[in-house]
Amino acid sequence: MANPKAGSQSTSIAELRKEADQLRIKLNEDRKNLDDAKLFEMGAKPDIVNYQARCRRILKGHSSKVLDLDWSLDKRRIVSSSQDGKVLVWDCFAASKEQLISLPTTWVNACAFAPSGCSIACGGLDNKCCVFPVNACSYSNSGSNVAGSATIRPSGAVGPSDVCSGSIMQQRKVVAMHTSYISACSFTHSDYQILTASGDGSCALWDVESSQLLQSFHGHQSDVMDAALNPMETGNLFISGGCDKRACVWDMRTAKCVQSFQTHKSDINSVRWFPTGEAFATGSDDATIRMYDLRADREIACYEKKSILFGINSVDFSVSGRIIFGAYNDYLVHVWDTIKGTKINSLLGHENRVSCLKMSPDGTAFCSGSWDTTLRVWA
């Protein structure tokens, strides 16, 4: 005999889904009604940006795919992580290694410098996010050598500080633990909190000192591939993108998703804030970069070209926001004019897919990492 309660529950679920679809359609219609101007049309008058960049440094030291990188606020050091289970700290001026940390896992998917530059965070397939001290904070924020402990070595040379000693491993602090791999991590505007994104479909905010979970963020229906904090120091928002094709805007105070956008046709691999913190860009496997405005509550631009068929692994803006960079699977870094929507350059140098890309804090250069095991600094 059929259970009448089960039948009524299935009916109510179907009705709720139908109502949700109707609300989604109405919301999209309301957004279209407010779409009174096009960014590319309004940006037709300014002159086209002529952006030229050359590869100034090639950083060699990893033995496998480079997966992530980050700049220190001193504008000189870079941290990178790789499939080889190594995390390297570089002096990009001298193209030399300052420190090497070997982790007990391969595929170190994420790494980040603390704002002070005295520690780094990293995470990967072991589901943990760990914090390590940097071998002496050799450079101040102005970039000058204040400790005198960092020696300049030829490119590729390995010195005593490159080898991860047992003392460094003993100082390792496990801050975060997810139920699946760590896909992204970043410090907040202090050394005391870390935001992580994971393949378990969640993001989380952690206290570094106590390793306690401060807030968890649930809403994605699949793996979260990237997360980025609002660049404004007073901002309490962050964005995330995942394999469910959604980009979500979160309020860290309430742990709620305050805005959600789903216009990509495939996985979102990268999210990055516009410098003002009022818009953001996403890069996807559908070969498009899309920009969303929080005030307009909609997508305002899509950067694509019919001849570009490859997915995007990472995106970032210039300091002014006029240029947007995309790291593509076709071994190139494509450069786009933000307000015109035109491709203004393609940077050739890597010999495999470009997996990560980050603009330096002062905007004078950017670094890209690739599956060809190298990092390249462009300016």
Coordinates of C-alpha atoms in Angstrom, one line a residue:
M1 CA 0.0 0.0 0.0
A2 CA 1.4 3.4 -1.0
N3 CA 2.3 5.8 1.7
P4 CA 0.2 9.0 1.3
K5 CA 2.7 11.1 3.2
A6 CA 5.5 10.2 0.7
G7 CA 3.3 11.2 -2.2
S8 CA 2.4 14.5 -0.6
Q9 CA 6.0 15.2 0.2
S10 CA 7.1 14.6 -3.4
T11 CA 4.3 16.8 -4.6
S12 CA 5.3 19.6 -2.3
I13 CA 8.9 19.4 -3.4
A14 CA 7.9 19.5 -7.1
E15 CA 5.7 22.6 -6.3
L16 CA 8.6 24.3 -4.5
R17 CA 11.0 23.6 -7.4
K18 CA 8.5 25.1 -9.8
E19 CA 8.0 28.1 -7.7
A20 CA 11.8 28.6 -7.4
D21 CA 12.1 28.4 -11.2
Q22 CA 9.4 31.0 -11.6
L23 CA 11.1 33.3 -9.1
R24 CA 14.4 32.8 -11.0
I25 CA 12.8 33.7 -14.3
K26 CA 11.2 36.8 -12.7
L27 CA 14.5 37.9 -11.2
N28 CA 16.3 37.6 -14.6
E29 CA 13.5 39.6 -16.2
D30 CA 13.8 42.4 -13.6
R31 CA 17.6 42.4 -14.1
K32 CA 17.1 42.8 -17.9
N33 CA 14.7 45.7 -17.3
L34 CA 17.3 47.5 -15.4
D35 CA 19.9 46.9 -18.1
D36 CA 19.8 50.4 -19.5
A37 CA 23.4 50.7 -20.6
K38 CA 26.2 48.5 -22.0
L39 CA 29.7 48.7 -20.6
F40 CA 31.4 48.2 -24.0
E41 CA 29.1 50.8 -25.7
M42 CA 29.8 53.4 -23.0
G43 CA 33.5 52.6 -23.2
A44 CA 33.8 53.2 -27.0
K45 CA 35.1 56.7 -26.7
P46 CA 38.3 56.2 -24.7
D47 CA 41.5 55.3 -26.6
I48 CA 42.5 51.7 -26.9
V49 CA 45.2 50.7 -24.4
N50 CA 48.5 49.8 -25.9
Y51 CA 49.9 47.3 -23.4
Q52 CA 53.3 45.8 -24.1
A53 CA 55.2 43.5 -21.6
R54 CA 58.2 41.2 -21.8
C55 CA 59.3 38.3 -19.7
R56 CA 61.9 39.8 -17.3
R57 CA 62.6 36.8 -15.0
I58 CA 62.2 33.1 -15.3
L59 CA 62.1 31.3 -12.0
K60 CA 63.2 27.6 -12.2
G61 CA 63.2 25.3 -9.2
H62 CA 60.0 23.2 -9.2
S63 CA 60.2 19.7 -10.7
S64 CA 56.5 19.5 -11.5
K65 CA 53.4 21.6 -12.3
V66 CA 53.2 25.0 -10.6
L67 CA 49.7 25.3 -9.2
D68 CA 49.6 28.6 -7.3
L69 CA 51.6 31.7 -6.4
D70 CA 51.3 34.8 -4.3
W71 CA 53.3 38.1 -3.9
S72 CA 54.5 39.5 -0.6
L73 CA 53.5 43.1 0.2
D74 CA 57.2 44.0 0.0
K75 CA 56.8 43.7 -3.8
R76 CA 59.9 41.6 -4.1
R77 CA 59.2 38.0 -2.8
I78 CA 57.0 35.4 -4.3
V79 CA 55.8 32.1 -2.9
S80 CA 54.8 29.3 -5.2
S81 CA 53.4 25.8 -4.7
S82 CA 53.6 22.8 -7.0
Q83 CA 52.5 19.2 -7.7
D84 CA 55.9 18.1 -6.5
G85 CA 54.9 18.8 -2.9
K86 CA 57.2 21.7 -2.5
V87 CA 56.6 25.3 -1.5
L88 CA 59.3 27.8 -2.7
V89 CA 59.9 31.4 -1.6
W90 CA 61.6 33.4 -4.3
D91 CA 63.5 36.7 -4.5
C92 CA 62.1 37.7 -7.9
F93 CA 64.7 40.6 -8.3
A94 CA 67.6 38.2 -8.2
A95 CA 65.6 35.2 -9.6
S96 CA 66.9 33.1 -6.7
K97 CA 65.3 30.8 -4.2
E98 CA 65.2 31.9 -0.5
Q99 CA 63.5 29.0 1.1
L100 CA 62.2 25.5 0.2
I101 CA 59.6 23.6 2.3
S102 CA 58.8 20.0 1.5
L103 CA 55.3 18.9 2.5
P104 CA 54.2 15.3 3.2
T105 CA 51.7 15.5 0.3
T106 CA 51.8 16.2 -3.5
W107 CA 49.5 18.6 -5.3
V108 CA 49.9 21.7 -3.1
N109 CA 47.0 23.6 -4.6
A110 CA 47.2 26.8 -2.7
C111 CA 49.7 29.2 -1.1
A112 CA 49.6 32.7 0.3
F113 CA 51.9 35.2 2.0
A114 CA 50.8 36.8 5.3
P115 CA 50.4 40.6 5.2
S116 CA 53.5 41.0 7.4
G117 CA 55.6 38.7 5.1
C118 CA 56.8 36.7 8.0
S119 CA 54.8 33.5 7.4
I120 CA 53.1 31.6 4.5
A121 CA 50.1 29.4 4.3
C122 CA 49.6 26.4 2.0
G123 CA 47.2 23.5 1.5
G124 CA 46.5 20.7 -0.9
L125 CA 45.3 17.1 -1.2
D126 CA 45.9 16.4 2.5
N127 CA 42.8 18.5 3.3
K128 CA 44.9 20.7 5.6
C129 CA 46.0 24.3 5.5
C130 CA 49.3 24.8 7.3
V131 CA 51.2 28.0 8.3
F132 CA 55.0 28.1 8.2
P133 CA 57.4 30.8 9.3
V134 CA 59.6 32.5 6.6
N135 CA 63.4 32.1 7.1
A136 CA 63.8 35.7 8.5
C137 CA 61.7 38.6 7.3
S138 CA 64.5 39.8 5.1
Y139 CA 62.7 42.7 3.4
S140 CA 60.6 45.5 4.7
N141 CA 57.5 46.7 2.8
S142 CA 59.7 49.2 0.9
G143 CA 61.7 46.4 -0.5
S144 CA 65.0 47.2 1.2
N145 CA 67.1 44.5 2.9
V146 CA 66.8 45.2 6.6
A147 CA 67.9 42.0 8.2
G148 CA 70.9 41.3 5.9
S149 CA 70.4 37.6 6.2
A150 CA 69.2 36.9 2.6
T151 CA 72.1 36.3 0.2
I152 CA 71.8 36.8 -3.5
R153 CA 72.6 33.7 -5.5
P154 CA 72.7 33.0 -9.2
S155 CA 69.5 31.7 -10.8
G156 CA 68.9 28.1 -9.9
A157 CA 71.5 28.0 -7.2
V158 CA 70.6 26.3 -3.9
G159 CA 71.9 27.6 -0.6
P160 CA 71.6 26.4 3.0
S161 CA 68.3 28.3 3.6
D162 CA 66.7 26.5 0.6
V163 CA 66.6 23.2 2.4
C164 CA 63.7 22.8 4.8
S165 CA 65.3 21.9 8.1
G166 CA 63.6 19.8 10.8
S167 CA 63.1 23.0 12.8
I168 CA 60.9 24.5 10.1
M169 CA 58.8 21.4 9.9
Q170 CA 58.5 21.4 13.7
Q171 CA 57.2 25.0 13.5
R172 CA 54.5 24.0 11.1
K173 CA 51.1 24.8 12.4
V174 CA 48.0 23.1 11.1
V175 CA 45.3 25.8 11.1
A176 CA 42.5 24.4 9.0
M177 CA 41.0 21.0 8.2
H178 CA 38.4 20.2 5.6
T179 CA 36.8 17.0 4.5
S180 CA 38.2 17.3 1.0
Y181 CA 41.2 19.0 -0.7
I182 CA 42.1 22.6 -0.1
S183 CA 41.7 24.6 -3.4
A184 CA 42.5 28.1 -2.2
C185 CA 43.7 29.9 0.9
S186 CA 44.4 33.6 1.8
F187 CA 45.1 35.6 4.9
T188 CA 42.6 38.3 5.8
H189 CA 44.0 41.8 6.3
S190 CA 45.9 40.5 9.3
D191 CA 48.2 37.6 10.1
Y192 CA 45.7 36.1 12.5
Q193 CA 42.9 34.8 10.3
I194 CA 42.8 32.6 7.1
L195 CA 40.1 32.0 4.6
T196 CA 40.0 28.6 2.9
A197 CA 38.1 27.1 0.0
S198 CA 37.7 23.4 -0.4
G199 CA 36.5 20.6 -2.7
D200 CA 34.0 19.7 0.0
G201 CA 31.8 22.6 -1.3
S202 CA 32.4 25.0 1.5
C203 CA 34.6 27.9 2.5
A204 CA 35.7 28.6 6.1
L205 CA 37.3 31.3 8.2
W206 CA 39.9 30.2 10.7
D207 CA 41.8 31.7 13.6
V208 CA 45.6 31.1 13.2
E209 CA 46.6 31.2 16.8
S210 CA 44.0 28.7 18.2
S211 CA 43.3 26.8 14.9
Q212 CA 39.6 27.3 15.7
L213 CA 36.9 27.5 13.0
L214 CA 35.4 31.0 13.3
Q215 CA 32.8 30.7 10.5
S216 CA 31.8 28.3 7.8
F217 CA 30.1 29.1 4.5
H218 CA 27.8 26.6 2.8
G219 CA 25.9 27.2 -0.4
H220 CA 27.8 25.7 -3.4
Q221 CA 26.5 22.4 -4.8
S222 CA 30.0 21.2 -5.9
D223 CA 33.7 21.8 -5.4
V224 CA 34.7 25.4 -4.6
M225 CA 37.7 26.2 -6.8
D226 CA 38.7 29.8 -5.6
A227 CA 37.8 32.5 -3.1
A228 CA 39.0 36.1 -2.8
L229 CA 38.6 38.7 0.0
N230 CA 37.3 42.2 -0.7
P231 CA 40.4 44.4 -1.2
M232 CA 39.0 47.2 1.0
E233 CA 40.2 46.9 4.6
T234 CA 36.8 47.8 5.9
G235 CA 35.1 45.2 3.7
N236 CA 33.4 42.2 5.1
L237 CA 32.7 40.5 1.8
F238 CA 34.4 37.7 -0.1
I239 CA 33.6 35.9 -3.3
S240 CA 33.8 32.3 -4.3
G241 CA 33.5 30.3 -7.5
G242 CA 33.0 26.6 -8.1
C243 CA 32.3 23.7 -10.3
D244 CA 28.5 24.4 -10.0
K245 CA 29.1 27.3 -12.4
R246 CA 28.1 29.8 -9.6
A247 CA 29.9 32.8 -8.2
C248 CA 28.7 33.7 -4.7
V249 CA 29.2 36.8 -2.7
W250 CA 29.4 36.2 1.1
D251 CA 29.1 38.3 4.2
M252 CA 31.6 37.1 6.7
R253 CA 29.7 38.5 9.6
T254 CA 26.5 36.5 9.0
A255 CA 28.0 33.6 7.0
K256 CA 25.2 34.1 4.4
C257 CA 25.4 34.3 0.6
V258 CA 24.2 37.8 -0.2
Q259 CA 24.4 37.6 -4.0
S260 CA 24.7 34.8 -6.5
F261 CA 25.5 34.8 -10.2
Q262 CA 25.2 31.8 -12.6
T263 CA 25.9 32.8 -16.2
H264 CA 28.9 30.6 -17.0
K265 CA 28.4 27.4 -18.9
S266 CA 31.2 25.5 -17.2
D267 CA 33.3 25.3 -14.0
I268 CA 34.5 28.6 -12.5
N269 CA 38.2 28.2 -11.8
S270 CA 39.2 31.7 -10.6
V271 CA 37.6 34.8 -9.0
R272 CA 39.2 38.2 -8.5
W273 CA 37.9 41.6 -7.2
F274 CA 38.0 44.8 -9.2
P275 CA 40.4 47.2 -7.4
T276 CA 37.5 49.3 -6.1
G277 CA 35.8 46.3 -4.5
E278 CA 32.5 47.0 -6.2
A279 CA 32.8 44.4 -9.0
F280 CA 34.6 41.2 -9.7
A281 CA 35.7 39.0 -12.5
T282 CA 35.5 35.2 -13.0
G283 CA 37.4 32.8 -15.3
S284 CA 35.9 29.6 -16.5
D285 CA 36.5 26.4 -18.5
D286 CA 33.9 27.8 -21.0
A287 CA 36.8 30.1 -22.3
T288 CA 35.2 33.3 -21.1
I289 CA 36.0 35.9 -18.5
R290 CA 32.9 37.6 -17.0
M291 CA 32.6 40.6 -14.9
Y292 CA 29.8 41.2 -12.4
D293 CA 28.8 44.5 -10.6
L294 CA 27.4 44.2 -7.1
R295 CA 25.5 47.5 -7.4
A296 CA 23.8 46.5 -10.7
D297 CA 23.4 42.9 -9.4
R298 CA 24.2 41.4 -12.8
E299 CA 26.8 40.5 -15.3
I300 CA 28.1 43.6 -17.0
A301 CA 30.8 42.3 -19.4
C302 CA 32.0 39.1 -21.1
Y303 CA 35.5 38.8 -22.5
E304 CA 35.7 36.2 -25.2
K305 CA 36.8 35.6 -28.8
K306 CA 35.7 32.9 -31.2
S307 CA 39.3 31.9 -31.9
I308 CA 40.0 31.2 -28.2
L309 CA 38.6 27.8 -27.3
F310 CA 40.6 27.0 -24.2
G311 CA 39.6 27.3 -20.5
I312 CA 40.9 29.9 -18.1
N313 CA 42.7 29.0 -14.9
S314 CA 43.3 32.4 -13.3
V315 CA 42.4 36.1 -13.8
D316 CA 43.6 39.3 -12.3
F317 CA 43.3 43.1 -12.9
S318 CA 45.8 45.8 -13.3
V319 CA 46.0 48.2 -10.4
S320 CA 43.8 50.8 -12.2
G321 CA 41.4 48.1 -13.4
R322 CA 41.7 49.1 -17.0
I323 CA 43.3 45.8 -18.0
I324 CA 42.4 42.3 -17.1
F325 CA 44.7 39.3 -17.5
G326 CA 43.7 35.7 -18.2
A327 CA 45.8 32.6 -17.8
Y328 CA 44.7 30.1 -20.4
N329 CA 45.1 26.5 -21.2
D330 CA 46.5 27.4 -24.7
Y331 CA 49.9 28.3 -23.0
L332 CA 49.2 32.0 -23.4
V333 CA 48.4 34.9 -21.1
H334 CA 45.7 37.0 -22.9
V335 CA 45.3 40.7 -22.1
W336 CA 41.9 42.4 -22.4
D337 CA 40.8 46.0 -22.3
T338 CA 38.2 46.0 -19.4
I339 CA 35.9 48.8 -20.8
K340 CA 36.1 48.0 -24.5
G341 CA 36.1 44.2 -24.3
T342 CA 38.8 43.8 -26.9
K343 CA 41.9 41.6 -26.7
I344 CA 44.9 43.9 -26.7
N345 CA 47.8 41.4 -26.4
S346 CA 48.8 37.8 -26.0
L347 CA 52.0 37.0 -24.1
L348 CA 53.9 33.9 -25.3
G349 CA 56.6 32.2 -23.2
H350 CA 55.2 29.2 -21.3
E351 CA 55.4 25.8 -22.8
N352 CA 52.4 24.3 -21.1
R353 CA 49.1 25.6 -19.7
V354 CA 49.3 28.7 -17.5
S355 CA 47.8 27.6 -14.2
C356 CA 48.1 30.8 -12.0
L357 CA 48.6 34.5 -12.4
K358 CA 49.0 37.4 -9.9
M359 CA 49.6 41.1 -10.2
S360 CA 52.3 42.6 -7.9
P361 CA 51.0 44.9 -5.1
D362 CA 52.4 48.0 -6.8
G363 CA 51.2 47.0 -10.3
T364 CA 54.6 47.3 -11.9
A365 CA 54.7 43.6 -12.9
F366 CA 52.8 40.3 -12.7
C367 CA 53.9 36.8 -12.3
S368 CA 52.5 33.7 -14.0
G369 CA 53.0 30.0 -13.1
S370 CA 52.6 27.1 -15.5
W371 CA 52.5 23.3 -15.8
D372 CA 55.9 23.7 -17.6
T373 CA 57.4 23.9 -14.0
T374 CA 58.5 27.6 -14.3
L375 CA 57.3 31.0 -13.1
R376 CA 57.7 34.0 -15.3
V377 CA 57.7 37.7 -14.2
W378 CA 56.4 40.1 -16.8
A379 CA 56.7 43.9 -17.0

